[in-house]
Amino acid sequence: MEFKGTQTIEAPRDVVWKCLNDPAILQACVPGCESFTAKSDDEYLAVVVASVGPVKAKFKGNLVLSDRVEAVGYRIAGQGEGGIAGFGKMNAEVRLSDVDGGTELTYVSTAEVGGKLAQIGSRLVSSVANKLADEFFKRFNANVSALAKA
């Protein structure tokens, strides 16, 4: 499954970059996130509750940031285990560029699921995963725009 999107954030690129690397802001933007802690400068441990159709599970996993180019972008690799619900893996590339009025954030993400989640049906899983990615970046946009105006 592949997802992509763009958000125009009303904040300078250096502010957006700083927020993309702030664990507290990232946690506030992840739908269903119960905890988000730094294991190192590039790795975070997370607990996220998600529902996909009739399956609701608590996923425990990690998120690794790599290929960081300051104020330009990075790669995100994440994976989570949800017990009998199955597992999820995600890879994304996030890029920043200057636009009138702020910063354009563009992302391209791929996701993979297994276990019970994979049995639900790819159309439903794809729809929910796309909605979660979209929700994350909308929340990120709102949080960063509000910080920049403060």
C-alpha positions as YAML, in Angstrom:
chain: A
units: angstrom
residues:
- id: 1
  name: MET
  ca: [0.00, 0.00, 0.00]
- id: 2
  name: GLU
  ca: [1.34, 3.42, -0.89]
- id: 3
  name: PHE
  ca: [0.13, 6.77, 0.39]
- id: 4
  name: LYS
  ca: [1.25, 10.26, -0.43]
- id: 5
  name: GLY
  ca: [0.23, 13.75, 0.49]
- id: 6
  name: THR
  ca: [1.20, 17.36, 0.86]
- id: 7
  name: GLN
  ca: [0.59, 19.91, 3.60]
- id: 8
  name: THR
  ca: [1.35, 23.62, 3.43]
- id: 9
  name: ILE
  ca: [2.40, 24.69, 6.92]
- id: 10
  name: GLU
  ca: [2.30, 28.34, 7.92]
- id: 11
  name: ALA
  ca: [5.75, 28.28, 9.53]
- id: 12
  name: PRO
  ca: [9.36, 28.74, 8.42]
- id: 13
  name: ARG
  ca: [11.15, 25.60, 7.29]
- id: 14
  name: ASP
  ca: [13.58, 25.60, 10.26]
- id: 15
  name: VAL
  ca: [10.61, 25.58, 12.68]
- id: 16
  name: VAL
  ca: [8.94, 22.71, 10.79]
- id: 17
  name: TRP
  ca: [12.21, 20.77, 10.84]
- id: 18
  name: LYS
  ca: [12.64, 21.28, 14.57]
- id: 19
  name: CYS
  ca: [9.08, 20.04, 15.17]
- id: 20
  name: LEU
  ca: [9.63, 16.96, 12.97]
- id: 21
  name: ASN
  ca: [12.39, 16.02, 15.42]
- id: 22
  name: ASP
  ca: [10.49, 16.81, 18.66]
- id: 23
  name: PRO
  ca: [9.15, 13.66, 20.38]
- id: 24
  name: ALA
  ca: [6.41, 15.57, 22.24]
- id: 25
  name: ILE
  ca: [5.03, 17.06, 19.03]
- id: 26
  name: LEU
  ca: [5.25, 13.75, 17.19]
- id: 27
  name: GLN
  ca: [3.36, 11.99, 20.01]
- id: 28
  name: ALA
  ca: [0.62, 14.64, 19.95]
- id: 29
  name: CYS
  ca: [0.15, 14.04, 16.23]
- id: 30
  name: VAL
  ca: [-0.05, 10.23, 16.16]
- id: 31
  name: PRO
  ca: [-3.71, 9.13, 16.38]
- id: 32
  name: GLY
  ca: [-4.23, 6.75, 19.32]
- id: 33
  name: CYS
  ca: [-0.70, 7.23, 20.68]
- id: 34
  name: GLU
  ca: [-0.47, 6.29, 24.37]
- id: 35
  name: SER
  ca: [3.28, 6.70, 24.76]
- id: 36
  name: PHE
  ca: [6.23, 7.87, 22.70]
- id: 37
  name: THR
  ca: [9.68, 7.77, 24.27]
- id: 38
  name: ALA
  ca: [13.16, 8.32, 22.89]
- id: 39
  name: LYS
  ca: [15.41, 5.27, 22.95]
- id: 40
  name: SER
  ca: [18.19, 7.26, 21.20]
- id: 41
  name: ASP
  ca: [18.46, 10.37, 19.04]
- id: 42
  name: ASP
  ca: [17.15, 8.39, 16.06]
- id: 43
  name: GLU
  ca: [14.87, 5.75, 17.60]
- id: 44
  name: TYR
  ca: [11.60, 6.03, 19.49]
- id: 45
  name: LEU
  ca: [9.46, 3.42, 21.24]
- id: 46
  name: ALA
  ca: [5.71, 3.84, 20.87]
- id: 47
  name: VAL
  ca: [2.43, 2.34, 22.02]
- id: 48
  name: VAL
  ca: [-0.53, 3.07, 19.72]
- id: 49
  name: VAL
  ca: [-4.13, 1.88, 19.90]
- id: 50
  name: ALA
  ca: [-5.72, 1.46, 16.47]
- id: 51
  name: SER
  ca: [-8.95, 0.04, 15.10]
- id: 52
  name: VAL
  ca: [-9.26, -1.50, 11.67]
- id: 53
  name: GLY
  ca: [-12.81, -2.66, 11.05]
- id: 54
  name: PRO
  ca: [-13.69, -5.14, 13.82]
- id: 55
  name: VAL
  ca: [-10.07, -5.46, 15.00]
- id: 56
  name: LYS
  ca: [-8.91, -3.11, 17.76]
- id: 57
  name: ALA
  ca: [-5.43, -3.61, 19.11]
- id: 58
  name: LYS
  ca: [-2.63, -2.02, 21.07]
- id: 59
  name: PHE
  ca: [0.50, -1.94, 18.95]
- id: 60
  name: LYS
  ca: [3.92, -1.76, 20.57]
- id: 61
  name: GLY
  ca: [6.76, -0.88, 18.30]
- id: 62
  name: ASN
  ca: [9.53, 1.42, 17.28]
- id: 63
  name: LEU
  ca: [10.16, 4.27, 14.89]
- id: 64
  name: VAL
  ca: [13.60, 4.96, 13.42]
- id: 65
  name: LEU
  ca: [14.58, 8.22, 11.69]
- id: 66
  name: SER
  ca: [17.37, 8.04, 9.12]
- id: 67
  name: ASP
  ca: [18.92, 9.86, 6.17]
- id: 68
  name: ARG
  ca: [18.40, 13.17, 7.97]
- id: 69
  name: VAL
  ca: [19.26, 16.25, 5.97]
- id: 70
  name: GLU
  ca: [18.62, 19.29, 8.15]
- id: 71
  name: ALA
  ca: [15.64, 21.38, 7.02]
- id: 72
  name: VAL
  ca: [15.27, 19.16, 3.91]
- id: 73
  name: GLY
  ca: [13.84, 15.85, 5.11]
- id: 74
  name: TYR
  ca: [14.34, 12.31, 6.38]
- id: 75
  name: ARG
  ca: [13.17, 8.71, 6.21]
- id: 76
  name: ILE
  ca: [10.97, 7.07, 8.82]
- id: 77
  name: ALA
  ca: [10.81, 3.31, 9.34]
- id: 78
  name: GLY
  ca: [8.32, 1.97, 11.84]
- id: 79
  name: GLN
  ca: [6.97, -1.36, 12.91]
- id: 80
  name: GLY
  ca: [4.52, -2.50, 15.52]
- id: 81
  name: GLU
  ca: [3.21, -5.76, 16.95]
- id: 82
  name: GLY
  ca: [-0.43, -6.01, 17.97]
- id: 83
  name: GLY
  ca: [-0.54, -9.52, 19.44]
- id: 84
  name: ILE
  ca: [-3.19, -11.69, 17.78]
- id: 85
  name: ALA
  ca: [-4.27, -8.70, 15.65]
- id: 86
  name: GLY
  ca: [-1.04, -8.98, 13.72]
- id: 87
  name: PHE
  ca: [1.68, -6.52, 12.78]
- id: 88
  name: GLY
  ca: [2.18, -3.37, 10.80]
- id: 89
  name: LYS
  ca: [5.27, -1.95, 9.07]
- id: 90
  name: MET
  ca: [5.63, 1.49, 7.56]
- id: 91
  name: ASN
  ca: [8.31, 3.36, 5.66]
- id: 92
  name: ALA
  ca: [8.01, 7.00, 4.70]
- id: 93
  name: GLU
  ca: [10.04, 9.74, 3.10]
- id: 94
  name: VAL
  ca: [9.32, 13.28, 4.28]
- id: 95
  name: ARG
  ca: [10.56, 16.31, 2.34]
- id: 96
  name: LEU
  ca: [10.37, 20.04, 3.07]
- id: 97
  name: SER
  ca: [10.50, 22.97, 0.65]
- id: 98
  name: ASP
  ca: [9.84, 26.69, 0.85]
- id: 99
  name: VAL
  ca: [6.56, 28.07, -0.52]
- id: 100
  name: ASP
  ca: [4.81, 31.42, -0.23]
- id: 101
  name: GLY
  ca: [3.45, 31.70, 3.30]
- id: 102
  name: GLY
  ca: [5.49, 28.89, 4.83]
- id: 103
  name: THR
  ca: [6.76, 25.39, 4.19]
- id: 104
  name: GLU
  ca: [5.46, 22.60, 2.01]
- id: 105
  name: LEU
  ca: [5.74, 19.15, 3.58]
- id: 106
  name: THR
  ca: [5.46, 16.24, 1.15]
- id: 107
  name: TYR
  ca: [5.35, 12.59, 2.18]
- id: 108
  name: VAL
  ca: [5.35, 9.26, 0.40]
- id: 109
  name: SER
  ca: [4.67, 6.24, 2.58]
- id: 110
  name: THR
  ca: [4.35, 2.50, 2.12]
- id: 111
  name: ALA
  ca: [2.68, 0.17, 4.62]
- id: 112
  name: GLU
  ca: [2.41, -3.56, 5.09]
- id: 113
  name: VAL
  ca: [0.24, -5.56, 7.50]
- id: 114
  name: GLY
  ca: [0.08, -9.20, 8.51]
- id: 115
  name: GLY
  ca: [-1.93, -11.50, 10.74]
- id: 116
  name: LYS
  ca: [-5.62, -10.82, 11.38]
- id: 117
  name: LEU
  ca: [-5.25, -7.33, 9.91]
- id: 118
  name: ALA
  ca: [-4.27, -8.80, 6.56]
- id: 119
  name: GLN
  ca: [-7.37, -11.04, 6.60]
- id: 120
  name: ILE
  ca: [-9.77, -8.09, 6.92]
- id: 121
  name: GLY
  ca: [-9.31, -6.99, 3.34]
- id: 122
  name: SER
  ca: [-6.78, -4.78, 1.67]
- id: 123
  name: ARG
  ca: [-9.30, -2.08, 0.71]
- id: 124
  name: LEU
  ca: [-10.41, -1.50, 4.33]
- id: 125
  name: VAL
  ca: [-6.85, -1.70, 5.71]
- id: 126
  name: SER
  ca: [-5.60, 0.67, 3.00]
- id: 127
  name: SER
  ca: [-8.40, 3.14, 3.73]
- id: 128
  name: VAL
  ca: [-7.69, 3.16, 7.48]
- id: 129
  name: ALA
  ca: [-3.91, 3.43, 7.00]
- id: 130
  name: ASN
  ca: [-4.34, 6.33, 4.57]
- id: 131
  name: LYS
  ca: [-6.72, 8.05, 7.01]
- id: 132
  name: LEU
  ca: [-4.21, 7.65, 9.88]
- id: 133
  name: ALA
  ca: [-1.35, 9.09, 7.79]
- id: 134
  name: ASP
  ca: [-3.54, 11.99, 6.69]
- id: 135
  name: GLU
  ca: [-4.68, 12.63, 10.27]
- id: 136
  name: PHE
  ca: [-1.08, 12.64, 11.52]
- id: 137
  name: PHE
  ca: [0.02, 15.28, 9.02]
- id: 138
  name: LYS
  ca: [-3.11, 17.41, 9.56]
- id: 139
  name: ARG
  ca: [-2.44, 17.40, 13.32]
- id: 140
  name: PHE
  ca: [1.23, 18.15, 12.69]
- id: 141
  name: ASN
  ca: [0.27, 21.08, 10.46]
- id: 142
  name: ALA
  ca: [-2.14, 22.49, 13.07]
- id: 143
  name: ASN
  ca: [0.37, 22.14, 15.93]
- id: 144
  name: VAL
  ca: [3.30, 23.66, 14.05]
- id: 145
  name: SER
  ca: [1.24, 26.50, 12.55]
- id: 146
  name: ALA
  ca: [-0.05, 27.38, 16.03]
- id: 147
  name: LEU
  ca: [3.50, 27.34, 17.46]
- id: 148
  name: ALA
  ca: [4.77, 29.60, 14.68]
- id: 149
  name: LYS
  ca: [1.99, 32.14, 15.36]
- id: 150
  name: ALA
  ca: [2.56, 32.16, 19.13]
...
